Amino acid sequence: MVLNSYRCTVKSPSQSAMDTLISKGKSAKKPLVVAGCVPQGSRNVKELDGVSIVGVQQIDRVVEVVEETLKGHEVRLLNRKTLPALDLPKVRKNKFVEILPINVGCLGACTYCKTKHARGHLGSYTVDSLAGRVKTVIDDGVKEIWLSSEDTGAYGRDIGVNLPILLNAIVAELPSDASTMLRIGMTNPPFILEHLKDIAEILRHPCVYSFLHVPVQSGSDAILTAMNREYTVNEFRTVVDTLTELVPGIQIATDIICGFPGETDKDFSQTVSLIKAYKFAQVHISQFYPRPGTPAARMKKVPSNIVKQRSRELTSVFEAFTPYNGMEGRVERIWITDIATDGIHLVGHTKAYVQVLIVAQESMLGTSAIVKITSVGRWSVFGEVIETVNQINHKSKSVEKMLGEEKCSPCSDSCACSSEPEPCACGPESCGGQNASEQSDVLQNDVHLEDQNRRTLVGWLLRKRKIQAQKMVENNGIASGSQKKQQEWAKAAAPGEWGVVDRAVLGGLIVSIFSTVALLIHLGFKTMSSK
């Protein structure tokens, strides 16, 4: 029986849960192997007596450890070595999601945290190895890549690179049709302050979710100092304010620890004020738990009843927010990767990583769709699928119009963020195409013409010709928006230009109509004469 303590060892509940599982395994007389952060950070706890343990950087030897344990041996592999390989065999919990570690350890020394004990000092994977892994998993069919780290912002400081360099290299490997999305992992404020503009530019990229997890932990500078967090509340505000200004619609999540040793009513009030000021859509609220061997464990604790009361108060404040009000009726593109816990809805996310629940076939997992938001809840919104996104030419004109996106620069001939050139909406003066009002008139005329002709044979022929013309356009790649090609399209679809085959078909229809009428007249006269 292998138990992997994958949950954060910062908090006592993680270790308590692991202790319970170990006790159950021992009671059932099962051979046990315990892996992950808990044994690495707390190797001497009595619960680990008599079981095999594997450290966080020895996971590639887990098969060897299991085999030895089944033979009755107790194995302990905790010594650190080089970084584990990125391509170890795995079965993904969700086949559409790749969780990609970019480094291990951290540069911080928070007084309450035991992660440093378990993960050690910062160790970053190279840019080339991570970019190569991204390319591999995309070929495997992965649709979301989650970068994981104890502190994403610290990436590369041990190997002479930085986070923007890595992110640009990864983005370069993502499909240009945005069929695979990137989610950036948790980052503490100190190490991204100098890269905010670069990070903002990456978060605006069509293939990157506009979402970032930035833990603040407290709204009091005095408590942040006691935590040894190495930033101030104003520096955290700078991060949030800058990203909010530079990345439209961004969602920022944060963390709060209630009841840290020495926290006064004033300190807690400052935390509440900070959360109220920003109304974060996601706030992870926890109570302080002293971890053995950490400096905070030796500090004077806040009474547990006060800690619980503060946690309840902050939770009540947070749950009163309505972050998704105003989304109802909006049209959004979502990426669908999971099934909701109710077993009815599929789960997708918008560009800003808002969770959208839709009713659809499971075959839509791993796809992208355009949805209309029909209602909003506290934790997610509900949507109705309008159409799926074509993976080759991923946005039609109608979708662009609904989303209201400006997808090209004022002087470009085509849009650069899709896999195929697409008609430009810049206007005839700069791009040589139709302007919005002309396109709208054409669309209305087409609809009116179709309504008039729907019930006639000639209308059938016109619709058939229109479909053929559209197919011709698709086959010939007429989507660049140039005036000449648009004229060719219009000419091909125009009802006034008849080819030989069209004339023959129309002539045959007319002859058939006259023959039928003549036959009916003849039969009518014959019936009358017989009477």
Short mmCIF file of N, CA and C in Angstrom, two decimals, residues 244-407:
data_model
loop_
_atom_site.label_atom_id
_atom_site.label_comp_id
_atom_site.label_asym_id
_atom_site.label_seq_id
_atom_site.Cartn_x
_atom_site.Cartn_y
_atom_site.Cartn_z
N THR A 244 -4.05 44.23 -12.45
CA THR A 244 -5.44 44.56 -12.75
C THR A 244 -5.53 45.63 -13.84
N GLU A 245 -4.60 46.57 -13.80
CA GLU A 245 -4.59 47.64 -14.80
C GLU A 245 -4.15 47.14 -16.17
N LEU A 246 -3.16 46.26 -16.19
CA LEU A 246 -2.55 45.84 -17.46
C LEU A 246 -3.19 44.60 -18.08
N VAL A 247 -3.95 43.84 -17.29
CA VAL A 247 -4.56 42.61 -17.81
C VAL A 247 -6.07 42.69 -17.63
N PRO A 248 -6.80 43.07 -18.67
CA PRO A 248 -8.26 43.22 -18.55
C PRO A 248 -8.92 41.92 -18.09
N GLY A 249 -9.78 42.05 -17.08
CA GLY A 249 -10.56 40.90 -16.62
C GLY A 249 -9.81 39.90 -15.78
N ILE A 250 -8.57 40.18 -15.39
CA ILE A 250 -7.78 39.20 -14.66
C ILE A 250 -8.46 38.83 -13.34
N GLN A 251 -8.33 37.55 -12.97
CA GLN A 251 -8.75 37.08 -11.65
C GLN A 251 -7.51 36.81 -10.82
N ILE A 252 -7.47 37.35 -9.62
CA ILE A 252 -6.36 37.11 -8.70
C ILE A 252 -6.89 36.42 -7.46
N ALA A 253 -6.28 35.29 -7.11
CA ALA A 253 -6.64 34.57 -5.89
C ALA A 253 -5.57 34.86 -4.83
N THR A 254 -5.96 34.75 -3.57
CA THR A 254 -4.99 34.98 -2.51
C THR A 254 -5.26 34.07 -1.32
N ASP A 255 -4.34 34.07 -0.35
CA ASP A 255 -4.44 33.25 0.86
C ASP A 255 -4.37 34.13 2.09
N ILE A 256 -5.05 33.70 3.15
CA ILE A 256 -5.01 34.39 4.44
C ILE A 256 -4.83 33.34 5.55
N ILE A 257 -3.94 33.61 6.49
CA ILE A 257 -3.80 32.81 7.71
C ILE A 257 -4.37 33.63 8.86
N CYS A 258 -5.41 33.10 9.50
CA CYS A 258 -6.03 33.77 10.64
C CYS A 258 -5.39 33.31 11.94
N GLY A 259 -5.14 34.25 12.84
CA GLY A 259 -4.67 33.89 14.17
C GLY A 259 -3.20 33.57 14.27
N PHE A 260 -2.38 34.17 13.41
CA PHE A 260 -0.94 33.96 13.55
C PHE A 260 -0.49 34.52 14.91
N PRO A 261 0.51 33.90 15.55
CA PRO A 261 0.97 34.37 16.86
C PRO A 261 1.24 35.88 16.86
N GLY A 262 0.67 36.55 17.85
CA GLY A 262 0.86 37.98 17.98
C GLY A 262 -0.16 38.82 17.23
N GLU A 263 -1.07 38.20 16.49
CA GLU A 263 -2.06 38.95 15.73
C GLU A 263 -3.06 39.61 16.68
N THR A 264 -3.14 40.92 16.61
CA THR A 264 -4.07 41.68 17.44
C THR A 264 -5.37 41.92 16.68
N ASP A 265 -6.36 42.48 17.40
CA ASP A 265 -7.61 42.84 16.73
C ASP A 265 -7.36 43.84 15.61
N LYS A 266 -6.42 44.76 15.84
CA LYS A 266 -6.09 45.76 14.81
C LYS A 266 -5.47 45.09 13.59
N ASP A 267 -4.56 44.14 13.82
CA ASP A 267 -3.95 43.42 12.70
C ASP A 267 -5.01 42.70 11.87
N PHE A 268 -5.92 42.03 12.57
CA PHE A 268 -6.97 41.29 11.87
C PHE A 268 -7.89 42.24 11.11
N SER A 269 -8.19 43.39 11.73
CA SER A 269 -9.04 44.38 11.06
C SER A 269 -8.41 44.86 9.76
N GLN A 270 -7.09 45.02 9.76
CA GLN A 270 -6.40 45.43 8.53
C GLN A 270 -6.51 44.36 7.45
N THR A 271 -6.48 43.11 7.87
CA THR A 271 -6.65 42.01 6.91
C THR A 271 -8.04 42.04 6.29
N VAL A 272 -9.05 42.21 7.13
CA VAL A 272 -10.43 42.27 6.63
C VAL A 272 -10.60 43.45 5.66
N SER A 273 -10.00 44.58 6.01
CA SER A 273 -10.11 45.76 5.14
C SER A 273 -9.46 45.51 3.78
N LEU A 274 -8.35 44.81 3.77
CA LEU A 274 -7.67 44.50 2.51
C LEU A 274 -8.54 43.61 1.62
N ILE A 275 -9.12 42.59 2.21
CA ILE A 275 -9.97 41.67 1.43
C ILE A 275 -11.21 42.39 0.93
N LYS A 276 -11.80 43.26 1.76
CA LYS A 276 -12.97 44.02 1.33
C LYS A 276 -12.63 44.98 0.20
N ALA A 277 -11.42 45.55 0.25
CA ALA A 277 -11.03 46.54 -0.76
C ALA A 277 -10.94 45.92 -2.15
N TYR A 278 -10.47 44.68 -2.23
CA TYR A 278 -10.24 44.06 -3.54
C TYR A 278 -11.33 43.07 -3.94
N LYS A 279 -12.10 42.60 -2.96
CA LYS A 279 -13.19 41.66 -3.25
C LYS A 279 -12.72 40.51 -4.16
N PHE A 280 -11.66 39.86 -3.74
CA PHE A 280 -11.11 38.74 -4.53
C PHE A 280 -12.17 37.66 -4.73
N ALA A 281 -12.20 37.10 -5.95
CA ALA A 281 -13.16 36.03 -6.24
C ALA A 281 -12.79 34.75 -5.51
N GLN A 282 -11.51 34.57 -5.23
CA GLN A 282 -11.05 33.37 -4.53
C GLN A 282 -10.11 33.78 -3.39
N VAL A 283 -10.45 33.37 -2.18
CA VAL A 283 -9.59 33.58 -1.02
C VAL A 283 -9.53 32.26 -0.24
N HIS A 284 -8.33 31.73 -0.06
CA HIS A 284 -8.15 30.51 0.71
C HIS A 284 -7.85 30.89 2.16
N ILE A 285 -8.79 30.65 3.04
CA ILE A 285 -8.69 31.08 4.43
C ILE A 285 -8.37 29.88 5.31
N SER A 286 -7.33 29.98 6.12
CA SER A 286 -6.98 28.89 7.03
C SER A 286 -6.64 29.46 8.40
N GLN A 287 -6.74 28.61 9.40
CA GLN A 287 -6.34 28.98 10.74
C GLN A 287 -4.88 28.62 10.94
N PHE A 288 -4.20 29.36 11.79
CA PHE A 288 -2.80 29.06 12.06
C PHE A 288 -2.66 27.74 12.81
N TYR A 289 -1.75 26.89 12.33
CA TYR A 289 -1.40 25.65 12.99
C TYR A 289 0.11 25.63 13.22
N PRO A 290 0.56 25.49 14.45
CA PRO A 290 2.01 25.45 14.69
C PRO A 290 2.60 24.14 14.17
N ARG A 291 3.64 24.24 13.37
CA ARG A 291 4.31 23.05 12.85
C ARG A 291 5.58 22.82 13.65
N PRO A 292 5.75 21.61 14.15
CA PRO A 292 6.93 21.31 14.96
C PRO A 292 8.22 21.63 14.20
N GLY A 293 9.14 22.28 14.90
CA GLY A 293 10.43 22.58 14.29
C GLY A 293 10.49 23.92 13.59
N THR A 294 9.37 24.64 13.54
CA THR A 294 9.36 25.97 12.91
C THR A 294 9.45 27.06 13.97
N PRO A 295 10.01 28.24 13.63
CA PRO A 295 10.09 29.33 14.61
C PRO A 295 8.73 29.75 15.17
N ALA A 296 7.69 29.73 14.32
CA ALA A 296 6.36 30.16 14.78
C ALA A 296 5.80 29.24 15.86
N ALA A 297 6.24 27.98 15.86
CA ALA A 297 5.75 27.04 16.87
C ALA A 297 6.19 27.46 18.28
N ARG A 298 7.24 28.27 18.37
CA ARG A 298 7.74 28.71 19.67
C ARG A 298 7.17 30.07 20.08
N MET A 299 6.39 30.70 19.20
CA MET A 299 5.80 31.99 19.51
C MET A 299 4.54 31.82 20.35
N LYS A 300 4.14 32.89 21.06
CA LYS A 300 2.95 32.85 21.89
C LYS A 300 1.71 32.82 21.01
N LYS A 301 0.88 31.81 21.21
CA LYS A 301 -0.27 31.60 20.35
C LYS A 301 -1.45 32.48 20.73
N VAL A 302 -2.25 32.79 19.73
CA VAL A 302 -3.54 33.44 19.96
C VAL A 302 -4.51 32.35 20.44
N PRO A 303 -5.34 32.64 21.45
CA PRO A 303 -6.30 31.63 21.93
C PRO A 303 -7.11 31.04 20.78
N SER A 304 -7.31 29.73 20.83
CA SER A 304 -7.95 29.02 19.72
C SER A 304 -9.36 29.51 19.44
N ASN A 305 -10.10 29.91 20.49
CA ASN A 305 -11.46 30.39 20.24
C ASN A 305 -11.46 31.69 19.45
N ILE A 306 -10.44 32.54 19.66
CA ILE A 306 -10.33 33.78 18.90
C ILE A 306 -9.92 33.48 17.45
N VAL A 307 -9.02 32.52 17.30
CA VAL A 307 -8.60 32.14 15.94
C VAL A 307 -9.81 31.65 15.14
N LYS A 308 -10.63 30.80 15.75
CA LYS A 308 -11.81 30.28 15.06
C LYS A 308 -12.81 31.39 14.74
N GLN A 309 -12.97 32.30 15.71
CA GLN A 309 -13.92 33.40 15.50
C GLN A 309 -13.48 34.29 14.34
N ARG A 310 -12.18 34.58 14.25
CA ARG A 310 -11.66 35.41 13.17
C ARG A 310 -11.80 34.70 11.82
N SER A 311 -11.55 33.43 11.82
CA SER A 311 -11.70 32.65 10.59
C SER A 311 -13.14 32.69 10.10
N ARG A 312 -14.10 32.53 11.01
CA ARG A 312 -15.52 32.57 10.63
C ARG A 312 -15.90 33.96 10.13
N GLU A 313 -15.41 34.99 10.79
CA GLU A 313 -15.75 36.35 10.38
C GLU A 313 -15.22 36.67 8.99
N LEU A 314 -13.98 36.32 8.73
CA LEU A 314 -13.41 36.61 7.41
C LEU A 314 -14.10 35.78 6.33
N THR A 315 -14.41 34.54 6.66
CA THR A 315 -15.13 33.69 5.69
C THR A 315 -16.48 34.29 5.35
N SER A 316 -17.18 34.82 6.36
CA SER A 316 -18.48 35.45 6.13
C SER A 316 -18.35 36.67 5.22
N VAL A 317 -17.31 37.47 5.45
CA VAL A 317 -17.06 38.64 4.60
C VAL A 317 -16.82 38.21 3.16
N PHE A 318 -15.97 37.22 2.99
CA PHE A 318 -15.59 36.76 1.66
C PHE A 318 -16.78 36.16 0.92
N GLU A 319 -17.58 35.35 1.62
CA GLU A 319 -18.69 34.68 0.96
C GLU A 319 -19.82 35.63 0.57
N ALA A 320 -19.79 36.84 1.12
CA ALA A 320 -20.81 37.83 0.76
C ALA A 320 -20.51 38.52 -0.57
N PHE A 321 -19.31 38.33 -1.09
CA PHE A 321 -18.96 38.94 -2.38
C PHE A 321 -19.76 38.29 -3.50
N THR A 322 -20.01 39.04 -4.55
CA THR A 322 -20.68 38.50 -5.74
C THR A 322 -19.82 38.81 -6.96
N PRO A 323 -18.73 38.08 -7.12
CA PRO A 323 -17.74 38.44 -8.14
C PRO A 323 -18.21 38.26 -9.57
N TYR A 324 -19.25 37.45 -9.78
CA TYR A 324 -19.64 37.15 -11.16
C TYR A 324 -20.92 37.87 -11.59
N ASN A 325 -21.43 38.73 -10.72
CA ASN A 325 -22.59 39.54 -11.13
C ASN A 325 -22.21 40.38 -12.35
N GLY A 326 -23.11 40.45 -13.30
CA GLY A 326 -22.84 41.19 -14.53
C GLY A 326 -22.39 40.31 -15.67
N MET A 327 -22.09 39.04 -15.38
CA MET A 327 -21.67 38.13 -16.46
C MET A 327 -22.85 37.55 -17.22
N GLU A 328 -24.04 37.54 -16.61
CA GLU A 328 -25.20 36.94 -17.27
C GLU A 328 -25.47 37.62 -18.61
N GLY A 329 -25.63 36.81 -19.62
CA GLY A 329 -25.88 37.32 -20.96
C GLY A 329 -24.63 37.49 -21.79
N ARG A 330 -23.47 37.44 -21.15
CA ARG A 330 -22.22 37.60 -21.91
C ARG A 330 -21.89 36.35 -22.70
N VAL A 331 -21.18 36.53 -23.79
CA VAL A 331 -20.72 35.41 -24.61
C VAL A 331 -19.22 35.24 -24.38
N GLU A 332 -18.82 34.02 -24.04
CA GLU A 332 -17.44 33.75 -23.68
C GLU A 332 -16.95 32.49 -24.38
N ARG A 333 -15.65 32.46 -24.62
CA ARG A 333 -15.04 31.21 -25.05
C ARG A 333 -14.57 30.47 -23.81
N ILE A 334 -14.84 29.16 -23.74
CA ILE A 334 -14.39 28.36 -22.61
C ILE A 334 -13.62 27.14 -23.10
N TRP A 335 -12.82 26.60 -22.20
CA TRP A 335 -12.06 25.38 -22.45
C TRP A 335 -12.57 24.33 -21.48
N ILE A 336 -13.03 23.19 -22.01
CA ILE A 336 -13.77 22.19 -21.23
C ILE A 336 -12.85 21.01 -20.94
N THR A 337 -12.62 20.72 -19.66
CA THR A 337 -11.64 19.68 -19.32
C THR A 337 -12.09 18.70 -18.26
N ASP A 338 -13.28 18.88 -17.66
CA ASP A 338 -13.62 18.02 -16.53
C ASP A 338 -15.13 17.83 -16.41
N ILE A 339 -15.51 16.87 -15.57
CA ILE A 339 -16.91 16.62 -15.25
C ILE A 339 -17.16 17.13 -13.84
N ALA A 340 -18.24 17.86 -13.63
CA ALA A 340 -18.55 18.40 -12.31
C ALA A 340 -18.87 17.28 -11.33
N THR A 341 -18.77 17.59 -10.06
CA THR A 341 -19.02 16.58 -9.03
C THR A 341 -20.47 16.11 -9.04
N ASP A 342 -21.39 16.91 -9.61
CA ASP A 342 -22.79 16.47 -9.66
C ASP A 342 -23.03 15.42 -10.74
N GLY A 343 -22.02 15.18 -11.58
CA GLY A 343 -22.15 14.18 -12.63
C GLY A 343 -23.04 14.60 -13.77
N ILE A 344 -23.55 15.81 -13.72
CA ILE A 344 -24.47 16.30 -14.76
C ILE A 344 -23.78 17.30 -15.68
N HIS A 345 -23.06 18.22 -15.09
CA HIS A 345 -22.45 19.30 -15.86
C HIS A 345 -21.02 18.97 -16.24
N LEU A 346 -20.59 19.56 -17.35
CA LEU A 346 -19.18 19.59 -17.68
C LEU A 346 -18.60 20.91 -17.18
N VAL A 347 -17.31 20.91 -16.88
CA VAL A 347 -16.65 22.08 -16.32
C VAL A 347 -15.72 22.69 -17.36
N GLY A 348 -15.93 23.97 -17.61
CA GLY A 348 -15.03 24.72 -18.47
C GLY A 348 -14.58 25.98 -17.76
N HIS A 349 -13.60 26.65 -18.34
CA HIS A 349 -13.11 27.90 -17.76
C HIS A 349 -12.98 28.95 -18.86
N THR A 350 -13.29 30.19 -18.48
CA THR A 350 -13.11 31.30 -19.40
C THR A 350 -11.64 31.69 -19.44
N LYS A 351 -11.31 32.66 -20.27
CA LYS A 351 -9.94 33.18 -20.34
C LYS A 351 -9.47 33.68 -18.98
N ALA A 352 -10.41 34.23 -18.18
CA ALA A 352 -10.06 34.72 -16.85
C ALA A 352 -10.18 33.63 -15.79
N TYR A 353 -10.35 32.40 -16.23
CA TYR A 353 -10.42 31.22 -15.37
C TYR A 353 -11.66 31.20 -14.47
N VAL A 354 -12.74 31.81 -14.93
CA VAL A 354 -14.02 31.68 -14.25
C VAL A 354 -14.60 30.32 -14.59
N GLN A 355 -15.03 29.58 -13.58
CA GLN A 355 -15.58 28.25 -13.81
C GLN A 355 -16.98 28.35 -14.40
N VAL A 356 -17.17 27.66 -15.53
CA VAL A 356 -18.46 27.66 -16.23
C VAL A 356 -18.99 26.24 -16.28
N LEU A 357 -20.22 26.04 -15.82
CA LEU A 357 -20.85 24.72 -15.85
C LEU A 357 -21.84 24.66 -17.00
N ILE A 358 -21.72 23.64 -17.82
CA ILE A 358 -22.61 23.48 -18.98
C ILE A 358 -23.18 22.07 -19.00
N VAL A 359 -24.34 21.92 -19.59
CA VAL A 359 -24.91 20.60 -19.84
C VAL A 359 -24.56 20.22 -21.27
N ALA A 360 -23.76 19.17 -21.42
CA ALA A 360 -23.30 18.76 -22.75
C ALA A 360 -22.82 17.32 -22.70
N GLN A 361 -22.64 16.74 -23.86
CA GLN A 361 -22.13 15.38 -23.95
C GLN A 361 -20.67 15.31 -23.50
N GLU A 362 -20.30 14.17 -22.94
CA GLU A 362 -18.91 14.00 -22.49
C GLU A 362 -17.92 14.07 -23.65
N SER A 363 -18.41 13.89 -24.85
CA SER A 363 -17.53 13.99 -26.02
C SER A 363 -16.94 15.38 -26.18
N MET A 364 -17.52 16.37 -25.48
CA MET A 364 -17.01 17.73 -25.56
C MET A 364 -15.81 17.96 -24.64
N LEU A 365 -15.50 16.98 -23.78
CA LEU A 365 -14.31 17.11 -22.94
C LEU A 365 -13.08 17.24 -23.83
N GLY A 366 -12.21 18.17 -23.47
CA GLY A 366 -11.01 18.38 -24.26
C GLY A 366 -11.21 19.31 -25.44
N THR A 367 -12.39 19.94 -25.52
CA THR A 367 -12.66 20.86 -26.62
C THR A 367 -12.86 22.27 -26.07
N SER A 368 -13.03 23.19 -27.00
CA SER A 368 -13.32 24.57 -26.65
C SER A 368 -14.65 24.94 -27.29
N ALA A 369 -15.38 25.84 -26.63
CA ALA A 369 -16.70 26.20 -27.14
C ALA A 369 -17.00 27.65 -26.84
N ILE A 370 -17.93 28.19 -27.62
CA ILE A 370 -18.48 29.52 -27.35
C ILE A 370 -19.78 29.32 -26.60
N VAL A 371 -19.91 29.96 -25.43
CA VAL A 371 -21.11 29.78 -24.63
C VAL A 371 -21.71 31.14 -24.28
N LYS A 372 -22.98 31.11 -23.99
CA LYS A 372 -23.67 32.29 -23.45
C LYS A 372 -23.93 32.03 -21.97
N ILE A 373 -23.53 32.96 -21.11
CA ILE A 373 -23.73 32.81 -19.68
C ILE A 373 -25.21 33.03 -19.37
N THR A 374 -25.85 32.01 -18.80
CA THR A 374 -27.30 32.07 -18.56
C THR A 374 -27.64 32.46 -17.13
N SER A 375 -26.76 32.15 -16.18
CA SER A 375 -27.00 32.53 -14.78
C SER A 375 -25.67 32.49 -14.04
N VAL A 376 -25.63 33.14 -12.89
CA VAL A 376 -24.39 33.20 -12.12
C VAL A 376 -24.65 32.72 -10.70
N GLY A 377 -23.66 32.08 -10.12
CA GLY A 377 -23.70 31.65 -8.73
C GLY A 377 -22.55 32.29 -7.97
N ARG A 378 -22.37 31.86 -6.74
CA ARG A 378 -21.29 32.42 -5.93
C ARG A 378 -19.94 31.90 -6.36
N TRP A 379 -19.86 30.62 -6.72
CA TRP A 379 -18.56 30.01 -7.00
C TRP A 379 -18.33 29.74 -8.47
N SER A 380 -19.38 29.79 -9.25
CA SER A 380 -19.25 29.50 -10.68
C SER A 380 -20.43 30.12 -11.42
N VAL A 381 -20.40 30.02 -12.75
CA VAL A 381 -21.51 30.50 -13.57
C VAL A 381 -21.99 29.35 -14.44
N PHE A 382 -23.19 29.50 -14.99
CA PHE A 382 -23.77 28.48 -15.85
C PHE A 382 -23.87 29.03 -17.27
N GLY A 383 -23.60 28.14 -18.22
CA GLY A 383 -23.60 28.58 -19.61
C GLY A 383 -24.34 27.63 -20.53
N GLU A 384 -24.66 28.15 -21.69
CA GLU A 384 -25.34 27.38 -22.74
C GLU A 384 -24.47 27.42 -23.98
N VAL A 385 -24.17 26.26 -24.54
CA VAL A 385 -23.27 26.19 -25.68
C VAL A 385 -23.93 26.79 -26.92
N ILE A 386 -23.23 27.71 -27.54
CA ILE A 386 -23.68 28.29 -28.81
C ILE A 386 -23.10 27.50 -29.97
N GLU A 387 -21.80 27.29 -29.93
CA GLU A 387 -21.14 26.48 -30.94
C GLU A 387 -19.77 26.07 -30.44
N THR A 388 -19.27 24.96 -30.97
CA THR A 388 -17.92 24.53 -30.63
C THR A 388 -16.93 25.29 -31.49
N VAL A 389 -15.73 25.38 -31.02
CA VAL A 389 -14.70 26.11 -31.75
C VAL A 389 -13.95 25.15 -32.66
N ASN A 390 -13.94 25.47 -33.94
CA ASN A 390 -13.21 24.67 -34.92
C ASN A 390 -11.73 24.75 -34.62
N GLN A 391 -11.07 23.61 -34.53
CA GLN A 391 -9.66 23.59 -34.14
C GLN A 391 -8.72 24.05 -35.27
N ILE A 392 -9.23 24.10 -36.49
CA ILE A 392 -8.36 24.53 -37.58
C ILE A 392 -8.47 26.03 -37.80
N ASN A 393 -9.70 26.49 -37.93
CA ASN A 393 -9.91 27.93 -38.11
C ASN A 393 -10.82 28.36 -36.98
N HIS A 394 -10.25 28.65 -35.79
CA HIS A 394 -10.94 28.51 -34.53
C HIS A 394 -11.97 29.57 -34.23
N LYS A 395 -12.13 30.59 -35.06
CA LYS A 395 -13.19 31.56 -34.80
C LYS A 395 -13.81 32.04 -36.10
N SER A 396 -15.11 31.85 -36.21
CA SER A 396 -15.81 32.34 -37.39
C SER A 396 -16.10 33.82 -37.24
N LYS A 397 -16.57 34.44 -38.33
CA LYS A 397 -16.93 35.86 -38.26
C LYS A 397 -18.00 36.11 -37.19
N SER A 398 -18.98 35.20 -37.14
CA SER A 398 -20.07 35.41 -36.19
C SER A 398 -19.56 35.36 -34.77
N VAL A 399 -18.62 34.46 -34.50
CA VAL A 399 -18.07 34.35 -33.15
C VAL A 399 -17.29 35.61 -32.80
N GLU A 400 -16.50 36.10 -33.75
CA GLU A 400 -15.74 37.33 -33.50
C GLU A 400 -16.69 38.47 -33.16
N LYS A 401 -17.84 38.52 -33.91
CA LYS A 401 -18.79 39.60 -33.68
C LYS A 401 -19.39 39.50 -32.28
N MET A 402 -19.71 38.25 -31.85
CA MET A 402 -20.31 38.07 -30.53
C MET A 402 -19.34 38.41 -29.42
N LEU A 403 -18.09 37.99 -29.58
CA LEU A 403 -17.11 38.24 -28.53
C LEU A 403 -16.63 39.68 -28.54
N GLY A 404 -16.82 40.38 -29.69
CA GLY A 404 -16.42 41.78 -29.77
C GLY A 404 -14.93 41.96 -29.67
N GLU A 405 -14.17 41.02 -30.20
CA GLU A 405 -12.72 41.08 -30.07
C GLU A 405 -12.12 41.90 -31.21
N GLU A 406 -11.10 42.69 -30.89
CA GLU A 406 -10.31 43.36 -31.90
C GLU A 406 -9.06 42.52 -32.09
N LYS A 407 -9.07 41.72 -33.14
CA LYS A 407 -8.05 40.70 -33.27
C LYS A 407 -6.90 41.08 -34.16
#
